[in-house]
mmCIF file of N, CA and C in Angstrom:
data_model
loop_
_atom_site.group_PDB
_atom_site.id
_atom_site.type_symbol
_atom_site.label_atom_id
_atom_site.label_comp_id
_atom_site.label_asym_id
_atom_site.label_seq_id
_atom_site.Cartn_x
_atom_site.Cartn_y
_atom_site.Cartn_z
ATOM 1 N N MET S 1 35.721 127.464 60.010
ATOM 2 C CA MET S 1 34.554 127.858 60.780
ATOM 3 C C MET S 1 33.452 128.329 59.851
ATOM 4 N N GLY S 2 32.263 128.464 60.418
ATOM 5 C CA GLY S 2 31.085 128.837 59.656
ATOM 6 C C GLY S 2 30.897 130.329 59.527
ATOM 7 N N LYS S 3 29.703 130.790 59.749
ATOM 8 C CA LYS S 3 29.326 132.187 59.588
ATOM 9 C C LYS S 3 30.047 133.080 60.597
ATOM 10 N N ARG S 4 30.370 134.285 60.173
ATOM 11 C CA ARG S 4 31.091 135.239 61.015
ATOM 12 C C ARG S 4 30.095 136.076 61.827
ATOM 13 N N VAL S 5 30.321 136.138 63.154
ATOM 14 C CA VAL S 5 29.435 136.837 64.077
ATOM 15 C C VAL S 5 30.209 137.918 64.825
ATOM 16 N N MET S 6 29.633 139.124 64.863
ATOM 17 C CA MET S 6 30.143 140.183 65.719
ATOM 18 C C MET S 6 29.285 140.174 66.980
ATOM 19 N N LEU S 7 29.919 139.987 68.124
ATOM 20 C CA LEU S 7 29.225 140.012 69.409
ATOM 21 C C LEU S 7 29.637 141.280 70.130
ATOM 22 N N VAL S 8 28.654 142.132 70.455
ATOM 23 C CA VAL S 8 28.922 143.370 71.185
ATOM 24 C C VAL S 8 28.264 143.236 72.552
ATOM 25 N N GLU S 9 29.093 142.961 73.555
ATOM 26 C CA GLU S 9 28.623 142.705 74.925
ATOM 27 C C GLU S 9 29.659 143.248 75.891
ATOM 28 N N ASP S 10 29.227 144.093 76.841
ATOM 29 C CA ASP S 10 30.163 144.735 77.757
ATOM 30 C C ASP S 10 30.359 143.997 79.079
ATOM 31 N N GLU S 11 29.562 142.997 79.367
ATOM 32 C CA GLU S 11 29.707 142.259 80.628
ATOM 33 C C GLU S 11 30.687 141.109 80.362
ATOM 34 N N PRO S 12 31.906 141.178 80.933
ATOM 35 C CA PRO S 12 32.972 140.234 80.567
ATOM 36 C C PRO S 12 32.642 138.756 80.755
ATOM 37 N N THR S 13 32.037 138.380 81.868
ATOM 38 C CA THR S 13 31.747 136.966 82.109
ATOM 39 C C THR S 13 30.756 136.436 81.086
ATOM 40 N N LEU S 14 29.693 137.175 80.845
ATOM 41 C CA LEU S 14 28.697 136.776 79.854
ATOM 42 C C LEU S 14 29.318 136.740 78.458
ATOM 43 N N ALA S 15 30.124 137.743 78.127
ATOM 44 C CA ALA S 15 30.747 137.804 76.809
ATOM 45 C C ALA S 15 31.614 136.567 76.544
ATOM 46 N N ARG S 16 32.460 136.207 77.523
ATOM 47 C CA ARG S 16 33.318 135.023 77.340
ATOM 48 C C ARG S 16 32.487 133.762 77.153
ATOM 49 N N ALA S 17 31.434 133.630 77.947
ATOM 50 C CA ALA S 17 30.582 132.446 77.835
ATOM 51 C C ALA S 17 29.907 132.381 76.467
ATOM 52 N N LEU S 18 29.389 133.502 76.004
ATOM 53 C CA LEU S 18 28.724 133.521 74.702
ATOM 54 C C LEU S 18 29.698 133.225 73.570
ATOM 55 N N VAL S 19 30.884 133.789 73.637
ATOM 56 C CA VAL S 19 31.890 133.509 72.608
ATOM 57 C C VAL S 19 32.173 132.012 72.562
ATOM 58 N N ARG S 20 32.370 131.408 73.710
ATOM 59 C CA ARG S 20 32.665 129.967 73.779
ATOM 60 C C ARG S 20 31.510 129.143 73.194
ATOM 61 N N LEU S 21 30.282 129.463 73.582
ATOM 62 C CA LEU S 21 29.127 128.708 73.084
ATOM 63 C C LEU S 21 28.917 128.908 71.585
ATOM 64 N N LEU S 22 29.059 130.121 71.112
ATOM 65 C CA LEU S 22 28.897 130.377 69.678
ATOM 66 C C LEU S 22 29.968 129.654 68.861
ATOM 67 N N ARG S 23 31.184 129.636 69.357
ATOM 68 C CA ARG S 23 32.250 128.922 68.642
ATOM 69 C C ARG S 23 31.985 127.431 68.624
ATOM 70 N N ARG S 24 31.497 126.879 69.737
ATOM 71 C CA ARG S 24 31.130 125.452 69.770
ATOM 72 C C ARG S 24 30.027 125.134 68.767
ATOM 73 N N SER S 25 29.190 126.140 68.479
ATOM 74 C CA SER S 25 28.095 125.962 67.513
ATOM 75 C C SER S 25 28.555 126.199 66.082
ATOM 76 N N GLY S 26 29.844 126.447 65.884
ATOM 77 C CA GLY S 26 30.379 126.563 64.529
ATOM 78 C C GLY S 26 30.516 127.968 63.993
ATOM 79 N N PHE S 27 30.339 128.977 64.828
ATOM 80 C CA PHE S 27 30.459 130.358 64.364
ATOM 81 C C PHE S 27 31.876 130.876 64.575
ATOM 82 N N ASP S 28 32.300 131.745 63.688
ATOM 83 C CA ASP S 28 33.559 132.477 63.810
ATOM 84 C C ASP S 28 33.181 133.793 64.501
ATOM 85 N N VAL S 29 33.592 133.992 65.754
ATOM 86 C CA VAL S 29 33.105 135.088 66.584
ATOM 87 C C VAL S 29 34.199 136.107 66.861
ATOM 88 N N GLU S 30 33.843 137.367 66.699
ATOM 89 C CA GLU S 30 34.692 138.483 67.115
ATOM 90 C C GLU S 30 33.928 139.240 68.189
ATOM 91 N N LEU S 31 34.592 139.519 69.317
ATOM 92 C CA LEU S 31 33.972 140.196 70.445
ATOM 93 C C LEU S 31 34.399 141.651 70.502
ATOM 94 N N ALA S 32 33.426 142.523 70.756
ATOM 95 C CA ALA S 32 33.683 143.930 71.051
ATOM 96 C C ALA S 32 32.944 144.248 72.340
ATOM 97 N N GLU S 33 33.615 144.934 73.265
ATOM 98 C CA GLU S 33 32.996 145.275 74.537
ATOM 99 C C GLU S 33 32.438 146.693 74.571
ATOM 100 N N SER S 34 32.518 147.401 73.443
ATOM 101 C CA SER S 34 32.009 148.771 73.380
ATOM 102 C C SER S 34 31.674 149.118 71.935
ATOM 103 N N CYS S 35 31.003 150.243 71.761
ATOM 104 C CA CYS S 35 30.701 150.718 70.406
ATOM 105 C C CYS S 35 31.997 151.007 69.649
ATOM 106 N N ALA S 36 32.939 151.659 70.330
ATOM 107 C CA ALA S 36 34.211 152.006 69.689
ATOM 108 C C ALA S 36 34.952 150.753 69.214
ATOM 109 N N GLU S 37 35.013 149.719 70.056
ATOM 110 C CA GLU S 37 35.676 148.471 69.655
ATOM 111 C C GLU S 37 34.962 147.834 68.471
ATOM 112 N N ALA S 38 33.644 147.854 68.472
ATOM 113 C CA ALA S 38 32.876 147.248 67.374
ATOM 114 C C ALA S 38 33.167 147.954 66.056
ATOM 115 N N ARG S 39 33.270 149.263 66.090
ATOM 116 C CA ARG S 39 33.553 150.018 64.859
ATOM 117 C C ARG S 39 34.955 149.733 64.324
ATOM 118 N N ARG S 40 35.863 149.292 65.188
ATOM 119 C CA ARG S 40 37.246 149.016 64.763
ATOM 120 C C ARG S 40 37.455 147.582 64.271
ATOM 121 N N LEU S 41 36.493 146.691 64.463
ATOM 122 C CA LEU S 41 36.685 145.305 64.013
ATOM 123 C C LEU S 41 36.796 145.265 62.490
ATOM 124 N N PRO S 42 37.782 144.535 61.976
ATOM 125 C CA PRO S 42 37.963 144.475 60.522
ATOM 126 C C PRO S 42 36.996 143.493 59.856
ATOM 127 N N GLY S 43 36.703 143.773 58.605
ATOM 128 C CA GLY S 43 35.921 142.852 57.793
ATOM 129 C C GLY S 43 34.431 143.031 57.922
ATOM 130 N N THR S 44 33.709 142.045 57.360
ATOM 131 C CA THR S 44 32.245 142.050 57.400
ATOM 132 C C THR S 44 31.763 140.832 58.176
ATOM 133 N N PHE S 45 30.497 140.909 58.605
ATOM 134 C CA PHE S 45 29.930 139.868 59.460
ATOM 135 C C PHE S 45 28.564 139.447 58.925
ATOM 136 N N SER S 46 28.302 138.157 58.988
ATOM 137 C CA SER S 46 26.995 137.630 58.590
ATOM 138 C C SER S 46 25.909 138.160 59.508
ATOM 139 N N VAL S 47 26.238 138.257 60.799
ATOM 140 C CA VAL S 47 25.258 138.724 61.789
ATOM 141 C C VAL S 47 25.984 139.457 62.918
ATOM 142 N N GLY S 48 25.323 140.474 63.428
ATOM 143 C CA GLY S 48 25.798 141.176 64.613
ATOM 144 C C GLY S 48 24.844 140.914 65.754
ATOM 145 N N VAL S 49 25.382 140.569 66.915
ATOM 146 C CA VAL S 49 24.577 140.357 68.126
ATOM 147 C C VAL S 49 24.924 141.508 69.064
ATOM 148 N N PHE S 50 23.921 142.327 69.379
ATOM 149 C CA PHE S 50 24.162 143.573 70.090
ATOM 150 C C PHE S 50 23.441 143.631 71.423
ATOM 151 N N ASP S 51 24.187 143.996 72.459
ATOM 152 C CA ASP S 51 23.583 144.459 73.696
ATOM 153 C C ASP S 51 23.127 145.886 73.394
ATOM 154 N N ILE S 52 22.140 146.366 74.097
ATOM 155 C CA ILE S 52 21.633 147.712 73.819
ATOM 156 C C ILE S 52 22.320 148.757 74.689
ATOM 157 N N ASP S 53 22.427 148.489 75.971
ATOM 158 C CA ASP S 53 23.019 149.444 76.907
ATOM 159 C C ASP S 53 24.515 149.187 77.003
ATOM 160 N N LEU S 54 25.287 149.996 76.280
ATOM 161 C CA LEU S 54 26.740 149.843 76.245
ATOM 162 C C LEU S 54 27.409 151.028 76.930
ATOM 163 N N PRO S 55 28.627 150.856 77.410
ATOM 164 C CA PRO S 55 29.268 151.913 78.191
ATOM 165 C C PRO S 55 29.513 153.205 77.416
ATOM 166 N N ASP S 56 29.659 153.114 76.109
ATOM 167 C CA ASP S 56 29.968 154.313 75.332
ATOM 168 C C ASP S 56 28.918 154.625 74.267
ATOM 169 N N GLY S 57 27.709 154.086 74.422
ATOM 170 C CA GLY S 57 26.682 154.414 73.440
ATOM 171 C C GLY S 57 25.518 153.448 73.433
ATOM 172 N N ASP S 58 24.713 153.598 72.422
ATOM 173 C CA ASP S 58 23.465 152.863 72.234
ATOM 174 C C ASP S 58 23.690 151.757 71.206
ATOM 175 N N GLY S 59 23.464 150.502 71.613
ATOM 176 C CA GLY S 59 23.660 149.370 70.718
ATOM 177 C C GLY S 59 22.734 149.388 69.506
ATOM 178 N N ILE S 60 21.571 150.012 69.641
ATOM 179 C CA ILE S 60 20.643 150.094 68.496
ATOM 180 C C ILE S 60 21.222 151.019 67.432
ATOM 181 N N GLU S 61 21.713 152.175 67.854
ATOM 182 C CA GLU S 61 22.330 153.104 66.897
ATOM 183 C C GLU S 61 23.571 152.482 66.266
ATOM 184 N N LEU S 62 24.348 151.765 67.059
ATOM 185 C CA LEU S 62 25.526 151.073 66.534
ATOM 186 C C LEU S 62 25.119 150.057 65.472
ATOM 187 N N ALA S 63 24.102 149.258 65.764
ATOM 188 C CA ALA S 63 23.628 148.252 64.808
ATOM 189 C C ALA S 63 23.173 148.912 63.509
ATOM 190 N N GLN S 64 22.434 149.999 63.621
ATOM 191 C CA GLN S 64 21.977 150.715 62.422
ATOM 192 C C GLN S 64 23.160 151.196 61.590
ATOM 193 N N LEU S 65 24.148 151.790 62.242
ATOM 194 C CA LEU S 65 25.330 152.302 61.554
ATOM 195 C C LEU S 65 26.078 151.186 60.842
ATOM 196 N N LEU S 66 26.358 150.090 61.559
ATOM 197 C CA LEU S 66 27.127 148.989 60.966
ATOM 198 C C LEU S 66 26.353 148.294 59.847
ATOM 199 N N HIS S 67 25.044 148.243 59.960
ATOM 200 C CA HIS S 67 24.228 147.662 58.887
ATOM 201 C C HIS S 67 24.232 148.581 57.667
ATOM 202 N N ARG S 68 24.058 149.865 57.896
ATOM 203 C CA ARG S 68 24.051 150.847 56.805
ATOM 204 C C ARG S 68 25.387 150.833 56.053
ATOM 205 N N GLU S 69 26.486 150.618 56.784
ATOM 206 C CA GLU S 69 27.815 150.575 56.170
ATOM 207 C C GLU S 69 28.163 149.196 55.617
ATOM 208 N N ALA S 70 27.218 148.268 55.652
ATOM 209 C CA ALA S 70 27.365 146.900 55.129
ATOM 210 C C ALA S 70 28.469 146.120 55.850
ATOM 211 N N ILE S 71 28.727 146.462 57.108
ATOM 212 C CA ILE S 71 29.683 145.713 57.919
ATOM 213 C C ILE S 71 28.980 144.516 58.553
ATOM 214 N N VAL S 72 27.726 144.715 58.943
ATOM 215 C CA VAL S 72 26.896 143.659 59.529
ATOM 216 C C VAL S 72 25.695 143.459 58.614
ATOM 217 N N ARG S 73 25.504 142.229 58.136
ATOM 218 C CA ARG S 73 24.395 141.961 57.210
ATOM 219 C C ARG S 73 23.051 141.811 57.926
ATOM 220 N N ARG S 74 23.048 141.119 59.075
ATOM 221 C CA ARG S 74 21.812 140.879 59.822
ATOM 222 C C ARG S 74 22.037 141.235 61.282
ATOM 223 N N ILE S 75 20.934 141.539 61.970
ATOM 224 C CA ILE S 75 21.021 142.058 63.336
ATOM 225 C C ILE S 75 20.166 141.232 64.286
ATOM 226 N N VAL S 76 20.730 140.943 65.468
ATOM 227 C CA VAL S 76 20.005 140.321 66.579
ATOM 228 C C VAL S 76 20.378 141.105 67.831
ATOM 229 N N PHE S 77 19.392 141.366 68.676
ATOM 230 C CA PHE S 77 19.657 142.033 69.951
ATOM 231 C C PHE S 77 19.537 141.021 71.081
ATOM 232 N N PHE S 78 20.492 141.084 72.010
ATOM 233 C CA PHE S 78 20.510 140.223 73.194
ATOM 234 C C PHE S 78 20.730 141.165 74.363
ATOM 235 N N SER S 79 19.640 141.523 75.021
ATOM 236 C CA SER S 79 19.716 142.602 75.998
ATOM 237 C C SER S 79 18.798 142.361 77.180
ATOM 238 N N GLY S 80 19.141 143.000 78.272
ATOM 239 C CA GLY S 80 18.309 142.964 79.464
ATOM 240 C C GLY S 80 17.538 144.259 79.653
ATOM 241 N N THR S 81 17.496 145.091 78.630
ATOM 242 C CA THR S 81 16.814 146.375 78.766
ATOM 243 C C THR S 81 15.342 146.189 79.104
ATOM 244 N N THR S 82 14.837 147.068 79.945
ATOM 245 C CA THR S 82 13.420 147.019 80.317
ATOM 246 C C THR S 82 12.658 148.207 79.743
ATOM 247 N N THR S 83 13.319 149.016 78.945
ATOM 248 C CA THR S 83 12.695 150.201 78.367
ATOM 249 C C THR S 83 11.879 149.814 77.134
ATOM 250 N N PRO S 84 10.550 149.968 77.201
ATOM 251 C CA PRO S 84 9.713 149.580 76.057
ATOM 252 C C PRO S 84 10.109 150.281 74.754
ATOM 253 N N ARG S 85 10.451 151.548 74.818
ATOM 254 C CA ARG S 85 10.817 152.288 73.609
ATOM 255 C C ARG S 85 12.057 151.673 72.947
ATOM 256 N N GLN S 86 13.034 151.286 73.753
ATOM 257 C CA GLN S 86 14.234 150.655 73.193
ATOM 258 C C GLN S 86 13.905 149.313 72.548
ATOM 259 N N ARG S 87 13.049 148.548 73.184
ATOM 260 C CA ARG S 87 12.654 147.251 72.613
ATOM 261 C C ARG S 87 11.973 147.436 71.260
ATOM 262 N N VAL S 88 11.080 148.415 71.164
ATOM 263 C CA VAL S 88 10.377 148.680 69.908
ATOM 264 C C VAL S 88 11.377 149.093 68.828
ATOM 265 N N ARG S 89 12.319 149.970 69.171
ATOM 266 C CA ARG S 89 13.346 150.399 68.210
ATOM 267 C C ARG S 89 14.186 149.205 67.747
ATOM 268 N N ALA S 90 14.540 148.336 68.688
ATOM 269 C CA ALA S 90 15.365 147.176 68.353
ATOM 270 C C ALA S 90 14.618 146.206 67.450
ATOM 271 N N ILE S 91 13.396 145.891 67.805
ATOM 272 C CA ILE S 91 12.605 144.914 67.042
ATOM 273 C C ILE S 91 12.376 145.365 65.598
ATOM 274 N N ALA S 92 12.413 146.671 65.367
ATOM 275 C CA ALA S 92 12.269 147.178 64.002
ATOM 276 C C ALA S 92 13.473 146.779 63.133
ATOM 277 N N LEU S 93 14.592 146.435 63.771
ATOM 278 C CA LEU S 93 15.808 146.082 63.030
ATOM 279 C C LEU S 93 16.095 144.590 62.985
ATOM 280 N N GLY S 94 15.620 143.861 63.999
ATOM 281 C CA GLY S 94 15.910 142.435 64.050
ATOM 282 C C GLY S 94 15.328 141.824 65.303
ATOM 283 N N PRO S 95 15.480 140.525 65.466
ATOM 284 C CA PRO S 95 14.939 139.849 66.651
ATOM 285 C C PRO S 95 15.535 140.402 67.939
ATOM 286 N N PHE S 96 14.706 140.433 68.975
ATOM 287 C CA PHE S 96 15.125 140.860 70.305
ATOM 288 C C PHE S 96 14.996 139.666 71.238
ATOM 289 N N VAL S 97 16.101 139.264 71.864
ATOM 290 C CA VAL S 97 16.107 138.158 72.806
ATOM 291 C C VAL S 97 16.493 138.718 74.167
ATOM 292 N N GLU S 98 15.658 138.475 75.153
ATOM 293 C CA GLU S 98 15.973 138.906 76.509
ATOM 294 C C GLU S 98 17.102 138.034 77.045
ATOM 295 N N LYS S 99 18.056 138.671 77.722
ATOM 296 C CA LYS S 99 19.183 137.911 78.270
ATOM 297 C C LYS S 99 18.710 136.801 79.200
ATOM 298 N N CYS S 100 17.635 137.032 79.923
ATOM 299 C CA CYS S 100 17.154 136.006 80.860
ATOM 300 C C CYS S 100 16.649 134.755 80.138
ATOM 301 N N LYS S 101 16.397 134.830 78.840
ATOM 302 C CA LYS S 101 15.938 133.665 78.070
ATOM 303 C C LYS S 101 17.079 132.687 77.802
ATOM 304 N N GLY S 102 18.314 133.181 77.772
ATOM 305 C CA GLY S 102 19.459 132.301 77.651
ATOM 306 C C GLY S 102 19.937 132.039 76.242
ATOM 307 N N TYR S 103 20.959 131.192 76.184
ATOM 308 C CA TYR S 103 21.659 130.922 74.931
ATOM 309 C C TYR S 103 20.797 130.219 73.881
ATOM 310 N N CYS S 104 19.959 129.314 74.275
ATOM 311 C CA CYS S 104 19.161 128.574 73.277
ATOM 312 C C CYS S 104 18.310 129.514 72.440
ATOM 313 N N ASP S 105 17.663 130.475 73.088
ATOM 314 C CA ASP S 105 16.843 131.433 72.341
ATOM 315 C C ASP S 105 17.713 132.341 71.481
ATOM 316 N N LEU S 106 18.880 132.730 71.985
ATOM 317 C CA LEU S 106 19.794 133.541 71.174
ATOM 318 C C LEU S 106 20.247 132.756 69.950
ATOM 319 N N HIS S 107 20.649 131.523 70.149
ATOM 320 C CA HIS S 107 21.099 130.682 69.031
ATOM 321 C C HIS S 107 19.989 130.533 67.989
ATOM 322 N N ALA S 108 18.763 130.316 68.444
ATOM 323 C CA ALA S 108 17.637 130.174 67.520
ATOM 324 C C ALA S 108 17.421 131.456 66.726
ATOM 325 N N ALA S 109 17.556 132.600 67.381
ATOM 326 C CA ALA S 109 17.384 133.876 66.680
ATOM 327 C C ALA S 109 18.470 134.076 65.630
ATOM 328 N N ILE S 110 19.701 133.730 65.964
ATOM 329 C CA ILE S 110 20.801 133.855 65.000
ATOM 330 C C ILE S 110 20.561 132.939 63.809
ATOM 331 N N GLU S 111 20.256 131.687 64.088
ATOM 332 C CA GLU S 111 19.982 130.752 62.990
ATOM 333 C C GLU S 111 18.786 131.215 62.160
ATOM 334 N N GLY S 112 17.792 131.780 62.830
ATOM 335 C CA GLY S 112 16.614 132.276 62.125
ATOM 336 C C GLY S 112 16.950 133.390 61.142
ATOM 337 N N VAL S 113 17.751 134.367 61.554
ATOM 338 C CA VAL S 113 18.090 135.456 60.634
ATOM 339 C C VAL S 113 19.028 134.991 59.537
ATOM 340 N N LEU S 114 19.756 133.910 59.796
ATOM 341 C CA LEU S 114 20.633 133.361 58.765
ATOM 342 C C LEU S 114 19.895 132.418 57.820
ATOM 343 N N GLY S 115 18.629 132.149 58.132
ATOM 344 C CA GLY S 115 17.813 131.333 57.243
ATOM 345 C C GLY S 115 17.959 129.848 57.435
ATOM 346 N N ASN S 116 18.473 129.400 58.580
ATOM 347 C CA ASN S 116 18.614 127.971 58.845
ATOM 348 C C ASN S 116 17.257 127.395 59.206
ATOM 349 N N ARG S 117 16.725 126.544 58.360
ATOM 350 C CA ARG S 117 15.396 125.977 58.582
ATOM 351 C C ARG S 117 15.342 125.019 59.761
ATOM 352 N N GLN S 118 16.487 124.502 60.201
ATOM 353 C CA GLN S 118 16.500 123.600 61.336
ATOM 354 C C GLN S 118 16.578 124.341 62.671
ATOM 355 N N ALA S 119 16.586 125.666 62.629
ATOM 356 C CA ALA S 119 16.721 126.430 63.867
ATOM 357 C C ALA S 119 15.559 126.125 64.802
ATOM 358 N N LYS S 120 15.888 125.965 66.064
ATOM 359 C CA LYS S 120 14.871 125.719 67.083
ATOM 360 C C LYS S 120 14.056 126.996 67.269
ATOM 361 N N ALA S 121 12.762 126.878 67.194
ATOM 362 C CA ALA S 121 11.906 128.036 67.425
ATOM 363 C C ALA S 121 12.005 128.435 68.889
ATOM 364 N N ALA S 122 12.062 129.739 69.130
ATOM 365 C CA ALA S 122 12.127 130.229 70.511
ATOM 366 C C ALA S 122 10.936 129.695 71.282
ATOM 367 N N GLY S 123 11.219 129.130 72.432
ATOM 368 C CA GLY S 123 10.147 128.604 73.274
ATOM 369 C C GLY S 123 9.758 127.180 72.952
ATOM 370 N N ASP S 124 10.331 126.562 71.932
ATOM 371 C CA ASP S 124 10.006 125.186 71.565
ATOM 372 C C ASP S 124 10.753 124.247 72.498
ATOM 373 N N GLU S 125 10.082 123.750 73.475
ATOM 374 C CA GLU S 125 10.720 122.910 74.476
ATOM 375 C C GLU S 125 10.847 121.447 74.044
ATOM 376 N N ASP S 126 10.232 121.071 72.930
ATOM 377 C CA ASP S 126 10.280 119.680 72.495
ATOM 378 C C ASP S 126 11.591 119.307 71.825
ATOM 379 N N SER S 127 12.269 120.299 71.276
ATOM 380 C CA SER S 127 13.504 120.014 70.560
ATOM 381 C C SER S 127 14.685 120.014 71.507
ATOM 382 N N GLY S 128 15.519 118.997 71.411
ATOM 383 C CA GLY S 128 16.729 118.940 72.209
ATOM 384 C C GLY S 128 17.956 119.288 71.382
ATOM 385 N N ALA S 129 17.759 119.906 70.226
ATOM 386 C CA ALA S 129 18.845 120.149 69.295
ATOM 387 C C ALA S 129 19.980 120.971 69.876
ATOM 388 N N PHE S 130 19.708 121.836 70.861
ATOM 389 C CA PHE S 130 20.748 122.704 71.369
ATOM 390 C C PHE S 130 21.141 122.339 72.784
ATOM 391 N N GLU S 131 20.719 121.201 73.261
ATOM 392 C CA GLU S 131 21.105 120.791 74.594
ATOM 393 C C GLU S 131 22.521 120.259 74.570
ATOM 394 N N SER S 132 23.163 120.347 75.693
ATOM 395 C CA SER S 132 24.533 119.899 75.816
ATOM 396 C C SER S 132 24.672 119.055 77.067
ATOM 397 N N ASN S 133 25.575 118.100 77.025
ATOM 398 C CA ASN S 133 25.872 117.329 78.215
ATOM 399 C C ASN S 133 26.852 118.048 79.122
ATOM 400 N N ASN S 134 27.411 119.171 78.631
ATOM 401 C CA ASN S 134 28.338 119.964 79.424
ATOM 402 C C ASN S 134 27.578 121.077 80.119
ATOM 403 N N PRO S 135 27.955 121.422 81.359
ATOM 404 C CA PRO S 135 27.290 122.532 82.018
ATOM 405 C C PRO S 135 27.609 123.828 81.298
ATOM 406 N N PRO S 136 26.694 124.805 81.323
ATOM 407 C CA PRO S 136 26.940 126.064 80.631
ATOM 408 C C PRO S 136 27.980 126.875 81.392
ATOM 409 N N PRO S 137 28.703 127.729 80.686
ATOM 410 C CA PRO S 137 29.617 128.627 81.374
ATOM 411 C C PRO S 137 28.829 129.541 82.309
ATOM 412 N N SER S 138 29.478 130.026 83.317
ATOM 413 C CA SER S 138 28.840 130.903 84.297
ATOM 414 C C SER S 138 28.139 132.062 83.606
ATOM 415 N N GLY S 139 26.937 132.367 84.052
ATOM 416 C CA GLY S 139 26.198 133.504 83.527
ATOM 417 C C GLY S 139 25.331 133.206 82.330
ATOM 418 N N VAL S 140 25.330 131.976 81.834
ATOM 419 C CA VAL S 140 24.530 131.632 80.654
ATOM 420 C C VAL S 140 23.536 130.572 81.010
ATOM 421 N N ARG S 141 22.264 130.829 80.718
ATOM 422 C CA ARG S 141 21.207 129.867 80.967
ATOM 423 C C ARG S 141 20.790 129.244 79.658
ATOM 424 N N GLY S 142 20.023 128.163 79.758
ATOM 425 C CA GLY S 142 19.437 127.608 78.550
ATOM 426 C C GLY S 142 19.997 126.273 78.111
ATOM 427 N N HIS S 143 21.007 125.780 78.764
ATOM 428 C CA HIS S 143 21.529 124.449 78.454
ATOM 429 C C HIS S 143 21.161 123.512 79.582
ATOM 430 N N ARG S 144 20.982 122.248 79.239
ATOM 431 C CA ARG S 144 20.715 121.243 80.257
ATOM 432 C C ARG S 144 21.992 121.039 81.074
ATOM 433 N N ILE S 145 21.857 120.949 82.352
ATOM 434 C CA ILE S 145 23.011 120.745 83.211
ATOM 435 C C ILE S 145 22.977 119.319 83.734
ATOM 436 N N ASP S 146 24.006 118.555 83.422
ATOM 437 C CA ASP S 146 24.121 117.173 83.904
ATOM 438 C C ASP S 146 25.330 117.108 84.831
ATOM 439 N N ASP S 147 25.281 116.179 85.751
ATOM 440 C CA ASP S 147 26.467 115.937 86.585
ATOM 441 C C ASP S 147 27.526 115.281 85.728
ATOM 442 N N GLU S 148 28.747 115.703 85.940
ATOM 443 C CA GLU S 148 29.845 115.109 85.150
ATOM 444 C C GLU S 148 30.404 113.905 85.836
#
């Protein structure tokens, strides 16, 4: 597998879908559903993808801690938070992708922080690089849905 990703997401259906999509895209993914679980994951990660509102803490503070400890090299936030202050704090550390934007924008942000020049720019509707002929897992938007 390719680059190692820590995914911190507490919503089980979304988490499973994201893990599946990230693995299909070539990432080695470890899932944590809380701050405590994320701190217990072994090893280091090329990128951490963090929800902000977690059941046992703040995903921004978690990201800062794991980055400072060199556990996570790069940071991306994937959150539905509507709090402007949280968004500003998050953007100071890495890209912020709204959950409603879907997987394509998240994938582009991850590739962007990893330095992949072929990454689809967020909002670039001309590129079909991340489209799939398979329907997306429940709870994930951003893939083309075709009848099977």
